[in-house]
Amino acid sequence: MTAAPAPDGALPAPDVVGASARVRLDEVIHAPVRLSIVAALAATDEAEFGAVRDAVEVSDSALSKHASALEQAGYVAVRKGYVGKRPRTWLKLTPPGRDALAAHLAALRRIAGDV
């Protein structure tokens, strides 16, 4: 919704609440795939790589790339191991990752307002 121009034709100043909320968006998890990954991990303690890949509907290489970025930010912990003789990778949302997701979602809610 755009505010009506003032009588002199000038538009009103941007919504300060919305602008300040945008500043709080986390650029690391704002990307749609990364946001989907952290949201999927928030619903569980730990998830196998393949389960996250299927839930987020991305390729192995795309998930690996995004998981690495999230791990570098400290938002996701990656654990490697074996099930029988097969190598497996598990992903877990860290406490800072949970905090970042909560803050990011709060900022989105502030931007969206009553939409």
mmCIF file of C-alpha atoms in Angstrom:
data_model
loop_
_atom_site.group_PDB
_atom_site.id
_atom_site.type_symbol
_atom_site.label_atom_id
_atom_site.label_comp_id
_atom_site.label_asym_id
_atom_site.label_seq_id
_atom_site.Cartn_x
_atom_site.Cartn_y
_atom_site.Cartn_z
ATOM 1 C CA MET A 1 0.000 0.000 0.000
ATOM 2 C CA THR A 2 1.538 3.314 -1.088
ATOM 3 C CA ALA A 3 0.800 6.460 0.860
ATOM 4 C CA ALA A 4 -0.906 9.285 -0.983
ATOM 5 C CA PRO A 5 1.321 12.181 -1.986
ATOM 6 C CA ALA A 6 1.196 15.358 0.062
ATOM 7 C CA PRO A 7 -0.580 18.387 -1.499
ATOM 8 C CA ASP A 8 2.784 19.589 -2.844
ATOM 9 C CA GLY A 9 3.233 16.224 -4.625
ATOM 10 C CA ALA A 10 5.958 14.942 -2.301
ATOM 11 C CA LEU A 11 5.682 11.395 -1.027
ATOM 12 C CA PRO A 12 5.793 10.907 2.746
ATOM 13 C CA ALA A 13 8.957 9.618 4.395
ATOM 14 C CA PRO A 14 9.382 5.838 4.279
ATOM 15 C CA ASP A 15 8.011 3.840 7.188
ATOM 16 C CA VAL A 16 10.789 3.909 9.765
ATOM 17 C CA VAL A 17 9.573 0.697 11.419
ATOM 18 C CA GLY A 18 9.751 -1.171 8.105
ATOM 19 C CA ALA A 19 13.157 0.281 7.295
ATOM 20 C CA SER A 20 14.606 -0.659 10.670
ATOM 21 C CA ALA A 21 13.182 -4.173 10.357
ATOM 22 C CA ARG A 22 14.889 -4.605 6.981
ATOM 23 C CA VAL A 23 18.198 -3.868 8.659
ATOM 24 C CA ARG A 24 17.575 -6.854 10.950
ATOM 25 C CA LEU A 25 17.152 -9.326 8.082
ATOM 26 C CA ASP A 26 19.932 -11.891 8.189
ATOM 27 C CA GLU A 27 21.606 -11.977 4.770
ATOM 28 C CA VAL A 28 23.002 -15.464 5.440
ATOM 29 C CA ILE A 29 19.582 -17.078 5.872
ATOM 30 C CA HIS A 30 17.543 -14.683 3.731
ATOM 31 C CA ALA A 31 18.270 -16.679 0.547
ATOM 32 C CA PRO A 32 15.227 -18.895 -0.119
ATOM 33 C CA VAL A 33 17.130 -22.200 -0.084
ATOM 34 C CA ARG A 34 18.974 -21.332 3.135
ATOM 35 C CA LEU A 35 15.785 -20.159 4.793
ATOM 36 C CA SER A 36 14.151 -23.445 3.775
ATOM 37 C CA ILE A 37 17.086 -25.414 5.207
ATOM 38 C CA VAL A 38 17.054 -23.686 8.597
ATOM 39 C CA ALA A 39 13.251 -23.907 8.763
ATOM 40 C CA ALA A 40 13.400 -27.650 8.064
ATOM 41 C CA LEU A 41 16.133 -28.137 10.670
ATOM 42 C CA ALA A 42 14.241 -26.055 13.251
ATOM 43 C CA ALA A 43 11.542 -28.726 13.289
ATOM 44 C CA THR A 44 13.943 -31.474 14.384
ATOM 45 C CA ASP A 45 17.013 -32.099 16.503
ATOM 46 C CA GLU A 46 19.122 -33.451 13.648
ATOM 47 C CA ALA A 47 18.389 -34.564 10.087
ATOM 48 C CA GLU A 48 20.154 -36.749 7.575
ATOM 49 C CA PHE A 49 21.477 -34.894 4.526
ATOM 50 C CA GLY A 50 19.210 -36.794 2.130
ATOM 51 C CA ALA A 51 16.107 -36.021 4.176
ATOM 52 C CA VAL A 52 16.910 -32.291 4.140
ATOM 53 C CA ARG A 53 17.689 -32.436 0.406
ATOM 54 C CA ASP A 54 14.315 -34.041 -0.271
ATOM 55 C CA ALA A 55 12.413 -31.668 2.037
ATOM 56 C CA VAL A 56 13.995 -28.576 0.478
ATOM 57 C CA GLU A 57 13.838 -30.048 -3.043
ATOM 58 C CA VAL A 58 17.381 -29.201 -4.143
ATOM 59 C CA SER A 59 20.277 -31.180 -5.576
ATOM 60 C CA ASP A 60 23.033 -32.669 -3.426
ATOM 61 C CA SER A 61 25.487 -30.048 -4.682
ATOM 62 C CA ALA A 62 23.116 -27.144 -3.959
ATOM 63 C CA LEU A 63 22.419 -28.405 -0.442
ATOM 64 C CA SER A 64 26.128 -28.934 0.170
ATOM 65 C CA LYS A 65 26.943 -25.383 -0.956
ATOM 66 C CA HIS A 66 24.241 -23.785 1.176
ATOM 67 C CA ALA A 67 24.936 -26.014 4.192
ATOM 68 C CA SER A 68 28.606 -24.981 4.020
ATOM 69 C CA ALA A 69 27.643 -21.297 4.083
ATOM 70 C CA LEU A 70 25.342 -21.908 7.053
ATOM 71 C CA GLU A 71 28.057 -23.903 8.821
ATOM 72 C CA GLN A 72 30.598 -21.129 8.227
ATOM 73 C CA ALA A 73 28.161 -18.649 9.804
ATOM 74 C CA GLY A 74 27.815 -20.954 12.817
ATOM 75 C CA TYR A 75 24.133 -21.628 12.152
ATOM 76 C CA VAL A 76 24.395 -25.302 11.196
ATOM 77 C CA ALA A 77 26.567 -28.105 12.565
ATOM 78 C CA VAL A 78 27.584 -30.848 10.144
ATOM 79 C CA ARG A 79 28.331 -34.324 11.455
ATOM 80 C CA LYS A 80 29.739 -37.115 9.335
ATOM 81 C CA GLY A 81 29.604 -40.785 10.195
ATOM 82 C CA TYR A 82 28.626 -44.196 8.958
ATOM 83 C CA VAL A 83 25.502 -46.295 8.980
ATOM 84 C CA GLY A 84 26.920 -49.745 8.477
ATOM 85 C CA LYS A 85 29.569 -49.204 5.836
ATOM 86 C CA ARG A 86 27.781 -46.324 4.156
ATOM 87 C CA PRO A 87 28.966 -42.774 4.820
ATOM 88 C CA ARG A 88 26.289 -40.390 6.027
ATOM 89 C CA THR A 89 26.069 -36.690 6.795
ATOM 90 C CA TRP A 90 23.731 -35.149 9.366
ATOM 91 C CA LEU A 91 22.790 -31.499 9.741
ATOM 92 C CA LYS A 92 21.726 -29.788 12.939
ATOM 93 C CA LEU A 93 20.590 -26.234 13.606
ATOM 94 C CA THR A 94 22.826 -24.719 16.287
ATOM 95 C CA PRO A 95 21.531 -22.464 19.094
ATOM 96 C CA PRO A 96 22.862 -19.367 17.243
ATOM 97 C CA GLY A 97 21.100 -20.681 14.132
ATOM 98 C CA ARG A 98 17.809 -20.979 16.021
ATOM 99 C CA ASP A 99 18.257 -17.451 17.370
ATOM 100 C CA ALA A 100 19.061 -16.119 13.883
ATOM 101 C CA LEU A 101 15.974 -17.794 12.417
ATOM 102 C CA ALA A 102 13.742 -16.378 15.163
ATOM 103 C CA ALA A 103 15.158 -12.868 14.682
ATOM 104 C CA HIS A 104 14.846 -13.117 10.900
ATOM 105 C CA LEU A 105 11.218 -14.254 11.100
ATOM 106 C CA ALA A 106 10.444 -11.452 13.577
ATOM 107 C CA ALA A 107 11.942 -8.908 11.155
ATOM 108 C CA LEU A 108 9.855 -10.326 8.296
ATOM 109 C CA ARG A 109 6.721 -10.056 10.453
ATOM 110 C CA ARG A 110 7.523 -6.421 11.259
ATOM 111 C CA ILE A 111 8.043 -5.635 7.585
ATOM 112 C CA ALA A 112 4.827 -7.408 6.559
ATOM 113 C CA GLY A 113 2.835 -5.802 9.344
ATOM 114 C CA ASP A 114 -0.814 -6.794 9.145
ATOM 115 C CA VAL A 115 -0.577 -8.310 5.660
#
